[in-house]
């Protein structure tokens, strides 16, 4: 079921640049429109994300692909915790 209602949610991230890369790839592949609207850089970094063209599973899908990509970068020594 496709949603047409604007939804905003907050995601904890290691790197805003990594999230931007994954959003671009995910949007292209799955025809979604995830967009970072706010970055909160405190002790832990968070991003507020807006989306209107999505299925509920896409929110999980974006988080999962981001986590997998970050783990790959950790294994390669390109980022740390």
Short mmCIF file of C-alpha atoms in Angstrom, two decimals:
data_model
loop_
_atom_site.label_atom_id
_atom_site.label_comp_id
_atom_site.label_asym_id
_atom_site.label_seq_id
_atom_site.Cartn_x
_atom_site.Cartn_y
_atom_site.Cartn_z
CA UNK A 1 0.00 0.00 0.00
CA UNK A 2 1.55 3.30 -1.05
CA UNK A 3 1.34 6.20 1.34
CA UNK A 4 0.63 9.70 0.07
CA UNK A 5 0.75 11.42 3.42
CA UNK A 6 3.85 13.33 4.44
CA UNK A 7 5.69 11.52 7.21
CA UNK A 8 8.63 12.82 9.21
CA UNK A 9 10.79 10.59 11.39
CA UNK A 10 14.14 10.83 13.19
CA UNK A 11 17.03 8.47 12.50
CA UNK A 12 20.27 8.12 14.47
CA UNK A 13 23.23 8.12 12.08
CA UNK A 14 26.99 7.72 12.11
CA UNK A 15 27.49 10.10 9.18
CA UNK A 16 25.14 12.47 7.37
CA UNK A 17 27.12 11.96 4.15
CA UNK A 18 26.64 8.18 4.37
CA UNK A 19 22.90 8.67 4.92
CA UNK A 20 22.71 11.05 1.93
CA UNK A 21 24.40 8.44 -0.28
CA UNK A 22 22.02 5.72 0.83
CA UNK A 23 18.94 7.94 0.46
CA UNK A 24 19.96 8.78 -3.11
CA UNK A 25 20.43 5.10 -3.98
CA UNK A 26 17.24 4.00 -2.21
CA UNK A 27 15.12 6.74 -3.80
CA UNK A 28 16.42 5.86 -7.25
CA UNK A 29 15.92 2.13 -6.86
CA UNK A 30 12.54 2.13 -5.12
CA UNK A 31 11.04 5.39 -6.48
CA UNK A 32 10.67 6.92 -3.02
CA UNK A 33 11.33 10.54 -2.03
CA UNK A 34 13.21 10.42 1.29
CA UNK A 35 14.76 13.80 2.11
CA UNK A 36 16.90 14.99 5.03
CA UNK A 37 15.22 18.10 6.43
CA UNK A 38 17.20 18.63 9.64
CA UNK A 39 20.50 17.51 11.14
CA UNK A 40 20.84 17.41 14.93
CA UNK A 41 24.51 17.21 15.87
CA UNK A 42 24.62 16.64 19.61
CA UNK A 43 26.60 13.94 21.41
CA UNK A 44 24.89 11.57 18.98
CA UNK A 45 23.95 12.63 15.44
CA UNK A 46 20.34 12.44 14.28
CA UNK A 47 18.60 13.39 11.04
CA UNK A 48 14.96 14.25 10.57
CA UNK A 49 13.74 12.72 7.32
CA UNK A 50 10.62 13.57 5.33
CA UNK A 51 8.93 11.22 2.87
CA UNK A 52 5.65 11.19 0.95
CA UNK A 53 6.05 8.51 -1.74
CA UNK A 54 6.64 5.29 0.19
CA UNK A 55 5.33 2.08 1.60
CA UNK A 56 5.66 1.52 5.33
CA UNK A 57 8.28 -1.15 4.64
CA UNK A 58 10.47 1.47 2.92
CA UNK A 59 11.18 3.16 6.25
CA UNK A 60 12.55 -0.12 7.58
CA UNK A 61 14.27 -0.78 4.25
CA UNK A 62 16.16 2.52 4.30
CA UNK A 63 17.32 1.97 7.89
CA UNK A 64 18.37 -1.59 7.14
CA UNK A 65 20.36 -0.69 4.02
CA UNK A 66 22.04 2.18 5.90
CA UNK A 67 23.01 -0.15 8.77
CA UNK A 68 24.40 -2.77 6.35
CA UNK A 69 26.41 -0.15 4.47
CA UNK A 70 27.82 1.31 7.72
CA UNK A 71 28.80 -2.19 8.89
CA UNK A 72 30.61 -2.80 5.60
CA UNK A 73 32.51 0.47 6.04
CA UNK A 74 33.46 -0.52 9.61
CA UNK A 75 34.75 -3.90 8.41
CA UNK A 76 36.84 -2.12 5.79
CA UNK A 77 38.22 0.26 8.46
CA UNK A 78 36.75 3.30 6.72
CA UNK A 79 34.64 4.37 9.73
CA UNK A 80 34.61 3.45 13.40
CA UNK A 81 31.92 3.36 16.02
#
